[in-house]
Short mmCIF file of C-alpha atoms in Angstrom, two decimals:
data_model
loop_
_atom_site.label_atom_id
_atom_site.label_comp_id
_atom_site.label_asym_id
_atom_site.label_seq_id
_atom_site.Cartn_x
_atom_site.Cartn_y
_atom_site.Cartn_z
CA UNK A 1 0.00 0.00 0.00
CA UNK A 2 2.93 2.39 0.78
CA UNK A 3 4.60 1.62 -2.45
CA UNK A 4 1.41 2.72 -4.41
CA UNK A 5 1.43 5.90 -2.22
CA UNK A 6 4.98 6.75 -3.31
CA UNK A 7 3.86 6.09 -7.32
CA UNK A 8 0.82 8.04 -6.86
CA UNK A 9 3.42 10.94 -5.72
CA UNK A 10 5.84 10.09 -8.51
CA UNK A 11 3.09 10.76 -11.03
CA UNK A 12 1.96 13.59 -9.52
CA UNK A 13 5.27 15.26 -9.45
CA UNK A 14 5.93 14.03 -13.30
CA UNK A 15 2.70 15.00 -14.42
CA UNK A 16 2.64 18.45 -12.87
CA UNK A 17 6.59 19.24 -14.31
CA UNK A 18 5.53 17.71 -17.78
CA UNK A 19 2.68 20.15 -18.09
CA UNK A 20 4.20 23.30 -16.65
CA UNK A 21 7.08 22.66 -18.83
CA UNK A 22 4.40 22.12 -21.85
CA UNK A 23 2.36 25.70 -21.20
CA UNK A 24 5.90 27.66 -20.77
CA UNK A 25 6.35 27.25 -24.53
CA UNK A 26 3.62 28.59 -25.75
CA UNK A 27 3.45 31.04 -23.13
CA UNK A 28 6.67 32.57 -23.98
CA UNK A 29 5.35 33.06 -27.50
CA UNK A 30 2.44 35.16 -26.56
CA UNK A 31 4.55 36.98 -24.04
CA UNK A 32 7.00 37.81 -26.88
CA UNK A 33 4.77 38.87 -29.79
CA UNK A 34 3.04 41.00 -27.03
CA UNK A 35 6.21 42.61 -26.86
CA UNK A 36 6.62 43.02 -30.36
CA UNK A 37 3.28 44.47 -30.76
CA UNK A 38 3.52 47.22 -27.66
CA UNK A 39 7.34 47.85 -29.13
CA UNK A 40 5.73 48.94 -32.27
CA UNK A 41 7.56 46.92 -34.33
CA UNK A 42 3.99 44.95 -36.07
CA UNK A 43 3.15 48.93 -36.78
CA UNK A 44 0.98 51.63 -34.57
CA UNK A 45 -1.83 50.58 -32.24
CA UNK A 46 -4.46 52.78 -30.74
CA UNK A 47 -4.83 53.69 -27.13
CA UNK A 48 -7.23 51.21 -26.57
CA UNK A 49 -5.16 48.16 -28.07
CA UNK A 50 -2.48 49.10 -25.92
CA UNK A 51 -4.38 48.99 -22.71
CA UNK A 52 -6.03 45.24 -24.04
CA UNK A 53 -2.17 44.21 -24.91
CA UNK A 54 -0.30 45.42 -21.48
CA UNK A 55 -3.45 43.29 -20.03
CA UNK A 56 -2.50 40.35 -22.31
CA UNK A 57 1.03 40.96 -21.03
CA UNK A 58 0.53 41.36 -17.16
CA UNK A 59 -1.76 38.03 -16.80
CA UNK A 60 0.89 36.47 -18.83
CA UNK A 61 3.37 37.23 -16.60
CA UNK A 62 1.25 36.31 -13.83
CA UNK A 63 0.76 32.94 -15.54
CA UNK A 64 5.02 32.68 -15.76
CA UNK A 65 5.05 33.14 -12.18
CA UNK A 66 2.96 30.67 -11.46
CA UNK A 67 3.95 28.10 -13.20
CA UNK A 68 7.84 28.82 -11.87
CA UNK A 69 6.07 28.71 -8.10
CA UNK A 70 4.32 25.07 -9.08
CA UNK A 71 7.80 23.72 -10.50
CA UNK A 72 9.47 25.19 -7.59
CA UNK A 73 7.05 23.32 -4.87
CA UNK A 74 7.31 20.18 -7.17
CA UNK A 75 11.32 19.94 -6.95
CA UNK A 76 11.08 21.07 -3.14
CA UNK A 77 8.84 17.77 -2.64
CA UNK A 78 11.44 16.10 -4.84
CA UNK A 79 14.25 17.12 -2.49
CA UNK A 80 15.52 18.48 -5.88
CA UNK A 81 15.15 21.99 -4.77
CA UNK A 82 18.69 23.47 -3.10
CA UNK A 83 18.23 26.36 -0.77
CA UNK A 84 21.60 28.61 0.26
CA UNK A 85 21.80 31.03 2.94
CA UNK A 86 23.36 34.28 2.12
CA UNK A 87 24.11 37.13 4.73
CA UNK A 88 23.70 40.80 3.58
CA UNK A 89 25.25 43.55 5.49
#
């Protein structure tokens, strides 16, 4: 019964770093032709597309984050996580 435990865990841990790793991709496209289109570079936007593109750009980012926080509690559960103190004066 423990054994199964532990696999249930395993799969868990493997399914949850497969996917996060799998919705970075295309998350870092989005983030990037936001970019692009904010930069100016795809040509002039209105006011109004601005405002609906730094939206696009903040949730995205939001999204990043928490997909680095979910790979970050799945590698601390792994033991796989390495923590280092630092002093500052």
């Amino acid at each position: 019964m423990a054994q199964s435990g532990i696999d249930q865990l395993r799969f868990k841990d493997e399914f949850l770093s497969h996917v996060s790793h799998e919705i970075r991709a295309p998350l870092s496209a989005i983030m990037q032709f936001t970019g692009i289109i904010l930069d100016g570079l795809a040509g002039e936007i209105t006011p109004e597309q601005r405002q609906f593109e730094q939206i696009v750009l903040q949730n995205a980012r939001q999204l990043q984050s928490m997909i680095v926080d979910l790979l970050e509690v799945t590698r601390m559960e792994n033991g796989k996580l390495s923590v280092e103190r630092r002093f500052y004066p």
